[in-house]
Coordinates of C-alpha atoms in Angstrom, one line a residue:
M12 CA -26.6 85.3 4.7
K13 CA -26.4 89.0 3.8
K14 CA -27.7 89.6 0.3
K15 CA -25.8 91.4 -2.4
K16 CA -27.5 94.7 -3.3
L17 CA -27.7 95.2 -7.0
I18 CA -28.8 97.9 -9.4
L19 CA -29.3 96.7 -13.0
D20 CA -28.8 99.2 -15.8
V21 CA -30.3 97.6 -18.9
D22 CA -31.5 98.2 -22.5
T23 CA -33.8 95.2 -22.3
G24 CA -33.5 93.1 -25.4
V25 CA -33.6 89.3 -25.1
D26 CA -30.1 88.9 -23.5
D27 CA -30.9 91.6 -20.9
A28 CA -34.1 89.7 -20.2
Q29 CA -32.1 86.6 -19.6
A30 CA -29.7 88.5 -17.3
I31 CA -32.6 90.1 -15.3
M32 CA -34.2 86.7 -14.8
M33 CA -30.9 85.3 -13.6
A34 CA -30.5 88.0 -11.0
L35 CA -34.1 87.6 -9.9
A36 CA -33.6 83.8 -9.3
A37 CA -30.4 84.2 -7.2
P38 CA -31.2 83.7 -3.5
N39 CA -28.2 85.8 -2.5
V40 CA -29.3 88.9 -4.4
E41 CA -31.5 91.8 -3.7
I42 CA -32.3 94.0 -6.7
L43 CA -32.8 97.5 -5.4
A44 CA -33.7 99.0 -8.8
I45 CA -33.6 98.5 -12.6
T46 CA -32.7 101.5 -14.7
C47 CA -33.5 101.6 -18.4
S48 CA -31.4 103.0 -21.3
H49 CA -31.6 103.5 -25.0
G50 CA -29.9 100.6 -26.9
N51 CA -31.5 97.4 -28.1
A52 CA -34.8 99.2 -28.7
T53 CA -36.4 102.6 -28.1
L54 CA -36.4 103.8 -24.5
D55 CA -40.2 103.2 -24.2
N56 CA -39.8 99.7 -25.5
V57 CA -36.9 99.0 -23.2
C58 CA -39.1 100.2 -20.2
K59 CA -42.1 98.1 -21.4
N60 CA -39.8 95.0 -21.9
T61 CA -38.3 95.4 -18.4
L62 CA -41.8 95.5 -16.8
R63 CA -42.9 92.5 -18.9
V64 CA -39.9 90.4 -17.7
L65 CA -40.7 91.4 -14.1
K66 CA -44.4 90.5 -14.5
T67 CA -43.4 87.1 -15.9
C68 CA -41.3 86.5 -12.7
N69 CA -44.0 88.0 -10.4
R70 CA -41.6 90.8 -9.3
L71 CA -43.3 94.0 -10.3
D72 CA -42.4 95.2 -6.8
I73 CA -38.9 96.1 -8.0
P74 CA -38.8 99.8 -9.0
V75 CA -38.1 100.5 -12.6
Y76 CA -36.7 103.9 -13.8
R77 CA -36.7 105.6 -17.1
G78 CA -33.3 106.7 -18.2
C79 CA -31.7 108.4 -21.2
S80 CA -33.2 108.0 -24.6
E81 CA -30.1 109.0 -26.6
P82 CA -26.3 109.2 -26.2
V83 CA -24.4 112.0 -24.4
L84 CA -23.7 113.7 -27.7
G85 CA -26.9 112.7 -29.4
R86 CA -25.3 110.7 -32.2
K87 CA -27.8 107.9 -32.0
L88 CA -26.8 104.5 -33.3
N89 CA -29.6 102.4 -34.9
S90 CA -29.4 99.0 -33.3
G91 CA -31.5 97.5 -36.1
D92 CA -33.8 94.7 -35.2
F93 CA -31.3 92.1 -33.8
H94 CA -33.8 91.3 -31.0
G95 CA -36.8 92.2 -33.1
K96 CA -38.2 95.7 -33.6
D97 CA -39.6 95.7 -30.1
G98 CA -36.5 94.2 -28.5
L99 CA -38.2 91.1 -27.3
G100 CA -38.5 89.1 -30.5
D101 CA -41.7 90.7 -31.8
A102 CA -43.7 88.4 -29.6
P103 CA -46.2 90.8 -28.0
D104 CA -48.2 90.2 -24.9
P105 CA -51.6 92.0 -24.9
D106 CA -51.6 91.9 -21.1
A107 CA -48.2 93.4 -20.6
P108 CA -47.9 96.0 -17.9
G109 CA -48.0 99.7 -19.0
L110 CA -45.5 102.6 -18.5
E111 CA -47.6 104.0 -15.7
L112 CA -45.8 101.6 -13.4
L113 CA -42.5 103.4 -13.9
Q114 CA -41.1 105.4 -11.1
K115 CA -41.2 109.2 -11.4
R116 CA -37.6 109.8 -10.6
R117 CA -35.2 109.5 -13.6
A118 CA -32.6 106.8 -13.7
A119 CA -29.4 108.8 -13.1
K120 CA -30.8 110.5 -10.0
A121 CA -32.2 107.2 -8.8
I122 CA -28.8 105.5 -9.1
I123 CA -27.2 108.4 -7.1
K124 CA -29.8 108.3 -4.4
I125 CA -29.8 104.6 -3.9
V126 CA -26.0 104.3 -3.8
N127 CA -25.6 107.2 -1.4
Q128 CA -28.2 105.7 0.9
N129 CA -26.2 102.5 0.9
P130 CA -22.6 103.5 0.9
G131 CA -20.2 100.7 0.1
E132 CA -23.0 98.2 -0.3
V133 CA -24.4 98.5 -3.8
T134 CA -23.0 96.8 -6.9
L135 CA -24.0 98.3 -10.3
V136 CA -24.3 96.0 -13.2
A137 CA -24.5 97.7 -16.6
T138 CA -25.6 95.7 -19.7
A139 CA -26.5 98.7 -21.8
P140 CA -24.9 101.7 -23.3
L141 CA -23.4 103.6 -20.4
T142 CA -25.3 106.8 -20.8
N143 CA -27.2 106.6 -17.5
L144 CA -24.0 106.0 -15.6
A145 CA -22.2 108.8 -17.3
V146 CA -25.0 111.3 -16.5
A147 CA -25.0 110.1 -12.9
A148 CA -21.2 110.8 -12.7
Q149 CA -21.7 114.3 -14.1
L150 CA -24.6 115.1 -11.8
N151 CA -22.8 113.9 -8.7
P152 CA -19.1 113.0 -9.2
S153 CA -18.6 111.9 -5.6
F154 CA -21.3 109.2 -5.6
C155 CA -19.0 106.8 -7.5
K156 CA -16.9 106.5 -4.4
N157 CA -19.8 105.0 -2.5
L158 CA -20.2 102.1 -5.0
K159 CA -19.1 98.6 -3.9
A160 CA -18.3 97.5 -7.4
L161 CA -19.2 98.0 -11.1
Y162 CA -19.8 95.2 -13.6
I163 CA -20.0 96.0 -17.3
M164 CA -21.0 94.0 -20.3
G165 CA -19.4 95.9 -23.1
G166 CA -16.3 96.9 -24.9
N167 CA -13.7 94.7 -26.5
S168 CA -10.2 93.4 -25.7
E169 CA -8.9 92.3 -29.1
S170 CA -10.4 95.0 -31.3
R171 CA -13.0 92.6 -32.7
G172 CA -16.3 94.4 -33.3
N173 CA -19.9 93.2 -33.5
I174 CA -21.5 96.5 -34.8
T175 CA -18.5 98.2 -36.4
V176 CA -15.1 96.8 -37.6
C177 CA -13.6 97.0 -34.1
G178 CA -16.4 98.2 -31.8
E179 CA -18.8 96.4 -29.5
F180 CA -22.4 97.7 -29.6
N181 CA -22.8 99.0 -26.0
F182 CA -19.6 101.1 -26.2
V183 CA -20.2 102.3 -29.8
A184 CA -23.8 103.3 -29.0
D185 CA -22.3 105.9 -26.6
P186 CA -18.5 106.2 -26.7
E187 CA -18.4 109.4 -24.7
A188 CA -20.4 107.8 -21.9
A189 CA -18.1 104.7 -21.9
F190 CA -15.1 107.1 -21.7
I191 CA -16.6 109.0 -18.8
V192 CA -17.5 105.8 -16.9
L193 CA -14.1 104.2 -17.3
D194 CA -12.4 107.5 -16.3
R195 CA -14.5 108.5 -13.3
Y196 CA -15.7 105.2 -11.7
T197 CA -12.8 104.2 -9.5
C198 CA -14.6 101.4 -7.6
P199 CA -13.5 97.8 -8.3
T200 CA -14.6 97.4 -12.0
Y201 CA -15.1 94.1 -13.9
I202 CA -15.7 94.0 -17.6
A203 CA -17.2 91.2 -19.7
T204 CA -16.0 92.1 -23.2
W205 CA -17.5 90.9 -26.5
E206 CA -14.6 88.5 -27.1
F207 CA -14.8 87.1 -23.6
T208 CA -18.5 86.2 -24.1
C209 CA -17.7 84.6 -27.4
K210 CA -14.9 82.5 -26.0
N211 CA -17.1 81.2 -23.1
I212 CA -20.2 80.3 -25.2
L213 CA -22.3 77.2 -24.4
P214 CA -23.3 74.5 -26.9
W215 CA -26.7 74.8 -28.5
S216 CA -27.6 71.5 -26.9
F217 CA -27.5 73.2 -23.5
C218 CA -29.8 75.9 -24.9
D219 CA -32.3 73.3 -25.9
T220 CA -32.2 71.7 -22.4
W221 CA -32.5 75.2 -20.8
L222 CA -35.6 76.1 -22.8
A223 CA -37.2 72.7 -22.3
Q224 CA -37.8 73.2 -18.6
D225 CA -41.6 72.9 -17.9
T226 CA -42.1 76.3 -16.5
E227 CA -43.8 79.6 -17.5
K228 CA -40.5 81.3 -17.4
A229 CA -39.0 78.8 -19.9
R230 CA -42.0 79.1 -22.2
F231 CA -41.7 82.9 -22.1
M232 CA -38.0 82.8 -22.9
E233 CA -38.5 80.3 -25.8
K234 CA -41.2 82.7 -27.2
I235 CA -39.1 85.9 -27.0
Y236 CA -35.8 84.2 -28.1
S237 CA -37.1 82.4 -31.2
Y238 CA -36.5 85.4 -33.5
T239 CA -33.0 86.1 -32.3
R240 CA -32.0 82.4 -32.2
K241 CA -32.9 81.9 -35.9
M242 CA -30.7 84.9 -36.8
V243 CA -27.7 84.0 -34.7
Q244 CA -27.7 80.3 -35.8
T245 CA -27.0 81.4 -39.4
E246 CA -23.6 80.5 -40.7
R247 CA -22.6 84.2 -41.2
F248 CA -23.3 85.1 -37.5
Q249 CA -21.7 82.0 -36.0
K250 CA -18.5 82.8 -37.8
E251 CA -18.3 86.1 -35.8
L252 CA -18.2 84.3 -32.5
V253 CA -14.3 84.0 -32.3
S254 CA -14.2 80.5 -31.0
G255 CA -16.8 78.8 -33.2
P256 CA -20.6 78.3 -33.1
G257 CA -22.6 78.2 -29.9
F258 CA -25.1 79.9 -27.6
N259 CA -23.9 83.4 -26.4
S260 CA -26.1 85.1 -23.9
C261 CA -23.8 88.2 -23.7
D262 CA -25.4 90.2 -20.8
T263 CA -25.8 87.2 -18.4
Y264 CA -22.0 86.9 -18.0
A265 CA -21.7 90.3 -16.2
V266 CA -24.7 89.5 -14.0
A267 CA -23.4 86.0 -13.2
A268 CA -20.0 87.4 -12.2
A269 CA -21.7 89.9 -9.9
I270 CA -23.8 87.2 -8.3
D271 CA -21.0 84.7 -7.8
D272 CA -17.6 85.9 -6.8
T273 CA -16.1 82.6 -7.7
L274 CA -17.5 82.4 -11.3
V275 CA -14.6 84.1 -13.0
T276 CA -11.6 81.8 -13.0
E277 CA -9.2 84.0 -14.9
S278 CA -8.9 87.8 -15.4
V279 CA -6.3 90.4 -16.2
E280 CA -6.0 93.8 -14.4
V281 CA -5.2 96.7 -16.7
A282 CA -5.9 100.4 -17.2
V283 CA -8.4 101.1 -20.0
T284 CA -9.9 103.9 -22.0
V285 CA -12.1 104.4 -25.0
E286 CA -11.2 105.7 -28.4
L287 CA -13.4 108.6 -29.3
E288 CA -12.1 109.3 -32.9
G289 CA -11.2 107.4 -36.0
A290 CA -13.1 106.1 -39.0
H291 CA -12.9 102.5 -37.7
A292 CA -11.9 102.6 -34.1
R293 CA -14.5 105.0 -32.5
G294 CA -16.0 103.3 -29.4
M295 CA -13.2 100.7 -29.2
M296 CA -11.9 99.9 -25.7
V297 CA -8.2 100.5 -25.4
L298 CA -6.1 98.3 -23.0
D299 CA -3.0 100.0 -21.7
Y300 CA -0.6 97.1 -21.0
M301 CA 2.4 99.4 -21.4
D302 CA 1.1 101.8 -18.7
L303 CA 1.5 104.8 -21.0
L304 CA -1.8 106.4 -19.8
K305 CA -0.5 106.5 -16.2
K306 CA -4.0 105.8 -14.9
K307 CA -4.1 104.7 -11.2
H308 CA -7.4 102.9 -11.6
K309 CA -7.2 99.6 -13.3
V310 CA -10.1 97.3 -14.2
F311 CA -10.5 93.5 -14.3
I312 CA -11.0 92.1 -17.8
M313 CA -12.7 88.7 -17.5
K314 CA -11.0 85.9 -19.4
S315 CA -12.6 82.6 -18.4
I316 CA -15.3 81.2 -16.2
D317 CA -16.5 78.1 -14.4
Q318 CA -19.0 77.0 -17.1
E319 CA -20.8 74.5 -14.8
K320 CA -21.6 77.3 -12.3
F321 CA -22.7 79.5 -15.2
K322 CA -25.0 76.8 -16.6
Q323 CA -26.6 76.4 -13.2
L324 CA -27.3 80.1 -12.8
L325 CA -28.9 80.0 -16.3
M326 CA -31.0 76.9 -15.4
N327 CA -32.1 78.5 -12.1
A328 CA -33.3 81.6 -14.0
L329 CA -36.1 79.7 -15.8
K330 CA -37.2 77.4 -12.9

């Protein structure tokens, strides 16, 4: 079986770690590179966290690239300490690999080179602010045509926010980058929005079973997830999840969809853009159901998934 070639663009907090581990465990996937962006933590911490996840999975052979440390316009958004100050639950590892293991080439240039060397074969999965992807498009506009597909965790479809009134974190962290990517990337594009992840959450009982696996990976995940889990299980946060309380591993949805073409059972195809102005709406994804934007390129907004397949991918990630 020919393996799917993936590049993962991440801002490694806990859910990115979950997504990376899911991709690493998939037998039909070859990860060509992991590129790091500002977002859940400082860029240095994101790079360290990514290397730490790879070490846990014995996959430090995968090249990791340092990307952008701030948004296109430099209006940096403070992500707070949702995943802890370091992005991995403030559960340090004294033996964690160092930044000397990073590749010398920068993320945007690495994306361009790898995609152009494998025309029509590489799927790019972005679970971070889209700065690296936007810079790549600006450096080499034609490379986008060589992508097989693009999967994004970000944006929103019903104007529900998780960082501002009606903005999702990854898009609000760099609205200009999100605008550029949704405008210039014309390959098949699939988006797992904030509302989509909320409506496809899993019960906490599954999370308990998932973390109870007797493996080093499961113990690592339980350790780094403890801080965030306590926070998200509060009544205030659970009310934000649209469809009631549950376990929401946001970034894994985009990776799961890239791994398994049959995972998404319902989607809608529509042209989209990003609002760049407004006191409340900056960074909000706009869905053009009336075709007023006259955009030829439309994206697939995920609606529902096969939850049993999703659960199995999560379970496999920690085996």
